[in-house]
N, CA and C atoms as an extended XYZ file, in Angstrom:
357
Properties=species:S:1:pos:R:3:atomname:S:1:resname:S:1:resid:I:1 pbc="F F F"
N        36.826      -24.213       15.276 N   MET     1
C        37.231      -25.503       14.388 CA  MET     1
C        37.973      -26.301       15.178 C   MET     1
N        38.478      -25.990       16.058 N   GLU     2
C        39.376      -27.007       16.819 CA  GLU     2
C        38.488      -28.044       17.228 C   GLU     2
N        38.956      -29.342       17.155 N   GLY     3
C        37.691      -30.577       17.874 CA  GLY     3
C        37.112      -30.963       17.002 C   GLY     3
N        36.416      -30.404       15.459 N   LEU     4
C        35.585      -30.652       14.641 CA  LEU     4
C        35.825      -32.301       13.698 C   LEU     4
N        35.225      -32.864       13.795 N   SER     5
C        35.631      -34.267       13.054 CA  SER     5
C        35.716      -33.950       11.204 C   SER     5
N        36.508      -34.945       10.722 N   GLU     6
C        36.434      -34.769        9.436 CA  GLU     6
C        35.065      -34.399        8.827 C   GLU     6
N        33.832      -34.947        9.412 N   LEU     7
C        32.600      -35.284        9.118 CA  LEU     7
C        32.124      -33.892        8.914 C   LEU     7
N        32.049      -33.514        9.986 N   ALA     8
C        31.793      -32.124       10.449 CA  ALA     8
C        32.637      -30.837        9.991 C   ALA     8
N        33.725      -30.532        9.624 N   LEU     9
C        34.476      -29.550        8.847 CA  LEU     9
C        33.733      -30.280        7.459 C   LEU     9
N        33.547      -31.111        7.063 N   SER    10
C        33.047      -31.047        5.342 CA  SER    10
C        31.735      -31.040        5.146 C   SER    10
N        30.637      -30.823        5.978 N   HIS    11
C        29.279      -30.051        6.758 CA  HIS    11
C        29.425      -28.633        6.332 C   HIS    11
N        30.471      -28.115        6.984 N   VAL    12
C        30.727      -26.640        7.462 CA  VAL    12
C        31.496      -26.130        6.006 C   VAL    12
N        32.214      -26.728        5.006 N   ALA    13
C        32.618      -26.110        3.877 CA  ALA    13
C        31.496      -26.150        3.060 C   ALA    13
N        30.743      -27.556        3.397 N   GLN    14
C        29.201      -27.232        2.587 CA  GLN    14
C        28.263      -25.992        2.698 C   GLN    14
N        28.527      -25.636        3.912 N   TYR    15
C        27.455      -24.364        4.569 CA  TYR    15
C        28.170      -23.256        3.468 C   TYR    15
N        29.417      -23.042        3.569 N   PHE    16
C        29.890      -21.870        3.237 CA  PHE    16
C        29.719      -22.331        1.726 C   PHE    16
N        29.933      -23.021        0.926 N   SER    17
C        29.785      -23.188       -0.459 CA  SER    17
C        28.369      -22.501       -0.534 C   SER    17
N        27.348      -23.030       -0.054 N   ALA    18
C        25.821      -22.357       -0.075 CA  ALA    18
C        25.932      -20.820       -0.009 C   ALA    18
N        26.820      -20.159        0.227 N   LEU    19
C        26.747      -18.748        0.667 CA  LEU    19
C        27.646      -18.458       -0.370 C   LEU    19
N        28.437      -19.264       -1.338 N   SER    20
C        29.671      -18.510       -2.429 CA  SER    20
C        28.485      -18.399       -3.857 C   SER    20
N        27.529      -18.047       -3.880 N   GLU    21
C        27.120      -17.404       -5.309 CA  GLU    21
C        26.405      -16.271       -4.884 C   GLU    21
N        26.580      -15.043       -5.454 N   PRO    22
C        25.840      -13.896       -5.348 CA  PRO    22
C        24.603      -14.031       -5.183 C   PRO    22
N        23.903      -14.469       -5.975 N   THR    23
C        21.994      -14.328       -6.018 CA  THR    23
C        21.772      -14.831       -4.737 C   THR    23
N        22.691      -16.217       -4.109 N   ARG    24
C        22.123      -16.265       -2.975 CA  ARG    24
C        21.960      -15.256       -2.179 C   ARG    24
N        23.055      -14.865       -1.969 N   LEU    25
C        23.389      -13.636       -1.102 CA  LEU    25
C        22.399      -12.410       -0.908 C   LEU    25
N        21.951      -12.159       -2.378 N   LYS    26
C        20.972      -11.101       -2.858 CA  LYS    26
C        19.352      -11.910       -1.906 C   LYS    26
N        19.099      -13.242       -2.593 N   ILE    27
C        18.001      -13.458       -1.697 CA  ILE    27
C        18.096      -13.555       -0.434 C   ILE    27
N        19.339      -14.114        0.778 N   LEU    28
C        19.138      -13.798        2.058 CA  LEU    28
C        18.740      -12.052        2.556 C   LEU    28
N        19.584      -11.380        1.451 N   ASN    29
C        19.116      -10.122        2.126 CA  ASN    29
C        18.072       -9.819        2.067 C   ASN    29
N        17.278       -9.824        1.072 N   HIS    30
C        15.767       -9.585        0.672 CA  HIS    30
C        15.312      -10.390        1.866 C   HIS    30
N        15.647      -11.547        1.988 N   LEU    31
C        14.748      -12.175        3.294 CA  LEU    31
C        14.688      -11.370        4.615 C   LEU    31
N        15.410      -10.376        5.117 N   ARG    32
C        15.930       -9.826        5.905 CA  ARG    32
C        14.475       -9.023        6.684 C   ARG    32
N        13.844       -8.857        5.440 N   ASP    33
C        12.360       -7.862        5.737 CA  ASP    33
C        11.387       -8.644        5.655 C   ASP    33
N        11.540      -10.299        5.544 N   GLY    34
C        10.163      -10.860        6.433 CA  GLY    34
C        10.251      -11.938        5.230 C   GLY    34
N         9.262      -13.104        5.900 N   GLU    35
C         9.105      -13.857        4.426 CA  GLU    35
C         8.221      -13.310        3.027 C   GLU    35
N         8.612      -13.843        2.234 N   GLN    36
C         8.340      -13.404        0.717 CA  GLN    36
C         8.407      -14.906       -0.284 C   GLN    36
N         7.386      -14.934       -0.901 N   ASN    37
C         7.020      -15.932       -2.024 CA  ASN    37
C         8.237      -15.786       -3.180 C   ASN    37
N         8.118      -16.662       -3.928 N   VAL    38
C         9.540      -16.660       -5.148 CA  VAL    38
C         9.354      -15.687       -6.315 C   VAL    38
N         8.218      -15.296       -6.502 N   GLY    39
C         7.851      -14.367       -7.394 CA  GLY    39
C         8.485      -12.839       -6.569 C   GLY    39
N         8.202      -12.403       -5.643 N   ASP    40
C         8.554      -11.433       -4.873 CA  ASP    40
C         9.921      -11.371       -4.935 C   ASP    40
N        10.882      -12.372       -4.516 N   ILE    41
C        12.363      -12.507       -4.533 CA  ILE    41
C        12.856      -12.205       -6.122 C   ILE    41
N        12.033      -12.950       -6.621 N   ALA    42
C        12.736      -12.990       -7.962 CA  ALA    42
C        12.660      -11.742       -8.674 C   ALA    42
N        11.494      -10.976       -8.275 N   HIS    43
C        11.444       -9.775       -8.813 CA  HIS    43
C        12.521       -8.607       -8.425 C   HIS    43
N        12.836       -8.547       -6.942 N   ALA    44
C        13.847       -8.061       -6.095 CA  ALA    44
C        15.420       -8.142       -6.672 C   ALA    44
N        15.551       -9.548       -6.778 N   CYS    45
C        16.324      -10.043       -7.961 CA  CYS    45
C        17.305       -9.594       -9.043 C   CYS    45
N        15.957       -9.332       -9.671 N   ASP    46
C        15.845       -9.628      -11.179 CA  ASP    46
C        16.373      -10.652      -11.593 C   ASP    46
N        15.778      -11.652      -11.342 N   CYS    47
C        16.010      -13.222      -11.623 CA  CYS    47
C        14.479      -13.507      -12.099 C   CYS    47
N        14.508      -14.865      -12.888 N   SER    48
C        13.688      -15.640      -13.367 CA  SER    48
C        13.524      -16.333      -12.144 C   SER    48
N        12.351      -16.522      -11.701 N   GLN    49
C        11.289      -17.380      -10.753 CA  GLN    49
C        12.064      -18.814      -10.560 C   GLN    49
N        12.533      -19.531      -11.803 N   ALA    50
C        13.363      -20.828      -11.833 CA  ALA    50
C        15.101      -20.825      -11.281 C   ALA    50
N        15.266      -19.824      -11.399 N   ASN    51
C        16.455      -19.418      -11.446 CA  ASN    51
C        16.033      -19.224       -9.544 C   ASN    51
N        15.377      -18.300       -8.912 N   VAL    52
C        15.199      -17.681       -7.845 CA  VAL    52
C        14.924      -19.511       -6.744 C   VAL    52
N        13.976      -19.900       -7.365 N   SER    53
C        13.828      -21.789       -6.748 CA  SER    53
C        15.019      -22.465       -6.798 C   SER    53
N        15.776      -22.503       -7.942 N   ARG    54
C        17.002      -23.311       -7.334 CA  ARG    54
C        17.648      -23.008       -6.556 C   ARG    54
N        18.155      -21.535       -6.492 N   HIS    55
C        18.885      -21.000       -5.224 CA  HIS    55
C        18.290      -21.440       -4.210 C   HIS    55
N        16.888      -21.252       -3.770 N   LEU    56
C        16.011      -21.413       -2.410 CA  LEU    56
C        16.028      -22.619       -2.401 C   LEU    56
N        16.208      -23.943       -3.042 N   SER    57
C        16.208      -24.747       -2.811 CA  SER    57
C        17.494      -25.237       -2.532 C   SER    57
N        18.662      -24.692       -2.623 N   THR    58
C        19.974      -25.245       -2.150 CA  THR    58
C        20.157      -24.452       -0.501 C   THR    58
N        19.925      -23.035       -0.362 N   LEU    59
C        19.689      -22.500        0.887 CA  LEU    59
C        18.949      -23.316        1.935 C   LEU    59
N        17.896      -23.564        1.549 N   ALA    60
C        16.625      -24.893        2.459 CA  ALA    60
C        17.867      -25.971        2.543 C   ALA    60
N        18.040      -26.451        1.394 N   LYS    61
C        19.160      -28.146        1.719 CA  LYS    61
C        20.092      -27.853        2.973 C   LYS    61
N        20.564      -26.545        2.949 N   HIS    62
C        21.680      -26.200        3.898 CA  HIS    62
C        21.091      -25.633        5.542 C   HIS    62
N        19.615      -25.351        5.251 N   GLY    63
C        18.622      -25.172        6.644 CA  GLY    63
C        19.330      -23.597        7.118 C   GLY    63
N        19.229      -22.894        5.818 N   MET    64
C        19.559      -21.486        5.659 CA  MET    64
C        17.808      -20.719        5.759 C   MET    64
N        17.345      -21.191        5.373 N   VAL    65
C        15.901      -20.669        4.946 CA  VAL    65
C        14.656      -22.284        5.009 C   VAL    65
N        13.678      -21.617        5.516 N   ILE    66
C        12.272      -22.593        5.718 CA  ILE    66
C        11.094      -21.673        4.376 C   ILE    66
N        10.890      -22.998        4.001 N   ARG    67
C         9.854      -23.145        3.173 CA  ARG    67
C         8.511      -23.593        3.616 C   ARG    67
N         7.405      -22.618        3.193 N   GLU    68
C         6.037      -22.980        3.726 CA  GLU    68
C         4.817      -22.539        2.849 C   GLU    68
N         4.232      -23.800        2.579 N   GLY    69
C         3.008      -23.449        1.426 CA  GLY    69
C         1.842      -23.515        2.197 C   GLY    69
N         1.195      -22.398        1.196 N   ARG    70
C        -0.014      -21.759        1.933 CA  ARG    70
C        -0.973      -21.896        0.627 C   ARG    70
N        -1.534      -23.005        0.495 N   GLY    71
C        -2.529      -22.963       -0.956 CA  GLY    71
C        -1.347      -23.112       -1.951 C   GLY    71
N        -1.557      -21.976       -2.509 N   THR    72
C        -0.895      -22.242       -3.930 CA  THR    72
C         0.414      -21.459       -4.137 C   THR    72
N         0.548      -20.601       -3.141 N   THR    73
C         1.683      -19.934       -2.652 CA  THR    73
C         2.822      -20.350       -1.862 C   THR    73
N         4.375      -20.559       -2.234 N   VAL    74
C         5.093      -21.081       -1.518 CA  VAL    74
C         5.824      -19.847       -0.996 C   VAL    74
N         6.269      -19.604        0.378 N   PHE    75
C         7.163      -18.726        0.991 CA  PHE    75
C         8.121      -19.227        1.903 C   PHE    75
N         9.128      -18.254        1.739 N   TYR    76
C        10.142      -18.664        2.207 CA  TYR    76
C        10.518      -17.629        3.711 C   TYR    76
N        11.615      -18.379        4.193 N   ARG    77
C        11.747      -17.186        5.243 CA  ARG    77
C        13.197      -17.365        5.750 C   ARG    77
N        13.967      -16.550        6.688 N   ILE    78
C        15.071      -17.325        7.474 CA  ILE    78
C        15.489      -18.508        8.498 C   ILE    78
N        15.739      -19.342        8.862 N   ALA    79
C        15.759      -20.649        9.662 CA  ALA    79
C        16.216      -19.919       10.927 C   ALA    79
N        17.441      -19.002       10.465 N   ASP    80
C        18.398      -18.783       11.449 CA  ASP    80
C        18.796      -17.453       11.503 C   ASP    80
N        18.254      -16.175       12.181 N   SER    81
C        18.685      -14.986       11.924 CA  SER    81
C        20.470      -14.760       12.090 C   SER    81
N        20.694      -15.901       12.816 N   SER    82
C        22.283      -15.636       12.879 CA  SER    82
C        23.091      -15.691       11.732 C   SER    82
N        22.336      -15.990       10.818 N   ILE    83
C        23.019      -16.279        9.099 CA  ILE    83
C        23.545      -14.786        9.007 C   ILE    83
N        22.848      -13.496        9.589 N   TYR    84
C        23.229      -12.382        9.150 CA  TYR    84
C        24.571      -11.899       10.170 C   TYR    84
N        24.202      -12.171       11.262 N   ALA    85
C        25.692      -11.908       11.756 CA  ALA    85
C        26.938      -12.004       10.781 C   ALA    85
N        26.438      -13.706       10.945 N   LEU    86
C        27.855      -14.168        9.603 CA  LEU    86
C        28.192      -13.551        8.882 C   LEU    86
N        26.921      -13.212        7.709 N   CYS    87
C        27.398      -12.462        6.625 CA  CYS    87
C        27.623      -10.896        6.571 C   CYS    87
N        27.154      -10.341        7.642 N   ASP    88
C        27.590       -8.916        7.820 CA  ASP    88
C        29.137       -8.726        8.899 C   ASP    88
N        29.585       -9.746        9.480 N   LEU    89
C        31.107       -9.827        9.516 CA  LEU    89
C        31.583       -9.782        8.391 C   LEU    89
N        31.344      -10.800        7.454 N   VAL    90
C        32.099      -11.374        6.272 CA  VAL    90
C        32.188       -9.652        5.427 C   VAL    90
N        31.168       -9.684        5.387 N   CYS    91
C        30.938       -8.356        4.125 CA  CYS    91
C        31.467       -7.098        4.667 C   CYS    91
N        31.621       -7.214        6.239 N   GLY    92
C        32.178       -5.756        6.371 CA  GLY    92
C        33.719       -5.769        6.228 C   GLY    92
N        33.959       -7.005        6.330 N   ASN    93
C        35.459       -7.280        6.225 CA  ASN    93
C        36.019       -6.878        4.980 C   ASN    93
N        35.163       -7.472        4.147 N   VAL    94
C        35.385       -7.698        2.893 CA  VAL    94
C        35.374       -5.997        1.994 C   VAL    94
N        34.463       -5.341        2.693 N   ALA    95
C        34.184       -3.817        2.542 CA  ALA    95
C        35.534       -2.872        2.936 C   ALA    95
N        36.080       -3.349        4.416 N   ARG    96
C        37.030       -2.955        4.684 CA  ARG    96
C        38.825       -3.196        3.685 C   ARG    96
N        38.642       -4.075        3.092 N   GLN    97
C        39.857       -4.144        2.465 CA  GLN    97
C        39.699       -3.671        1.148 C   GLN    97
N        38.497       -3.663        0.311 N   LEU    98
C        37.826       -3.081       -0.656 CA  LEU    98
C        38.695       -1.809       -0.604 C   LEU    98
N        38.160       -0.966        0.468 N   GLU    99
C        38.635        0.196        0.694 CA  GLU    99
C        40.079        0.591        1.114 C   GLU    99
N        40.279       -0.174        1.794 N   SER   100
C        42.132        0.199        1.847 CA  SER   100
C        42.715       -0.239        0.567 C   SER   100
N        42.202       -0.885       -0.544 N   GLN   101
C        43.107       -1.267       -1.562 CA  GLN   101
C        42.674       -0.065       -2.523 C   GLN   101
N        41.449        0.638       -2.005 N   ALA   102
C        41.338        1.980       -2.964 CA  ALA   102
C        41.921        3.018       -2.543 C   ALA   102
N        42.481        3.295       -1.536 N   ASN   103
C        43.098        4.077       -0.505 CA  ASN   103
C        44.508        4.026       -0.474 C   ASN   103
N        44.975        2.672       -1.150 N   LEU   104
C        45.948        2.683       -1.276 CA  LEU   104
C        46.618        2.952       -2.992 C   LEU   104
N        45.639        2.458       -3.657 N   LEU   105
C        45.586        2.564       -5.239 CA  LEU   105
C        45.619        4.361       -5.393 C   LEU   105
N        44.860        4.990       -4.861 N   ASN   106
C        44.774        6.301       -4.741 CA  ASN   106
C        46.177        7.131       -4.249 C   ASN   106
N        46.509        6.716       -3.573 N   ALA   107
C        47.736        7.305       -3.153 CA  ALA   107
C        48.766        6.889       -3.823 C   ALA   107
N        48.610        6.041       -4.526 N   LEU   108
C        50.015        5.578       -5.631 CA  LEU   108
C        49.902        6.109       -6.953 C   LEU   108
N        48.413        6.925       -7.116 N   THR   109
C        48.428        7.109       -8.567 CA  THR   109
C        48.666        8.527       -8.766 C   THR   109
N        49.512        9.066       -9.783 N   PRO   110
C        50.559        9.999       -9.882 CA  PRO   110
C        49.332       11.196      -10.004 C   PRO   110
N        48.330       11.204      -10.276 N   LYS   111
C        47.769       12.693      -10.349 CA  LYS   111
C        47.262       13.231       -9.048 C   LYS   111
N        47.526       12.034       -7.518 N   ASN   112
C        47.293       12.491       -6.492 CA  ASN   112
C        48.549       12.751       -5.889 C   ASN   112
N        49.736       12.799       -6.324 N   ASN   113
C        51.106       13.123       -6.228 CA  ASN   113
C        51.491       13.986       -6.224 C   ASN   113
N        51.700       15.371       -5.659 N   PRO   114
C        52.072       16.565       -5.942 CA  PRO   114
C        53.646       16.463       -6.986 C   PRO   114
N        54.542       15.439       -6.455 N   LYS   115
C        55.737       15.673       -6.787 CA  LYS   115
C        55.710       15.127       -8.257 C   LYS   115
N        54.799       14.235       -8.682 N   SER   116
C        55.028       13.792      -10.112 CA  SER   116
C        54.151       14.632      -11.136 C   SER   116
N        53.486       16.015      -10.590 N   LYS   117
C        52.937       16.707      -11.678 CA  LYS   117
C        54.016       17.583      -12.382 C   LYS   117
N        54.306       17.774      -13.237 N   LYS   118
C        55.482       18.371      -14.136 CA  LYS   118
C        54.453       19.511      -14.964 C   LYS   118
N        55.091       20.968      -14.834 N   LYS   119
C        54.734       21.811      -15.622 CA  LYS   119
C        55.943       22.755      -16.305 C   LYS   119
């Protein structure tokens, strides 16, 4: 981030903001398999088509997905697959943190501590 202007930092923050919604992350994950239409994405995400369309609009605004109309159907696909490297990096870090917290909690729980068992 060194050397970025205030305007560039603002755009970066907005980009990350677009990723701050779980449904958008689900949509991006479903698009890993290739382009899909709104109905297919809505079904896969268990959301309404209107809700998915709203999220896809946000993702498109930030350049994460590309919209292509064919006849009466609109298809969406990932604009730049490097989004998955970013998401996988962050998700992997979060998963490690959650696992570490769970391990710590298990270690502190009396049922797992032989000294705390009284008979």
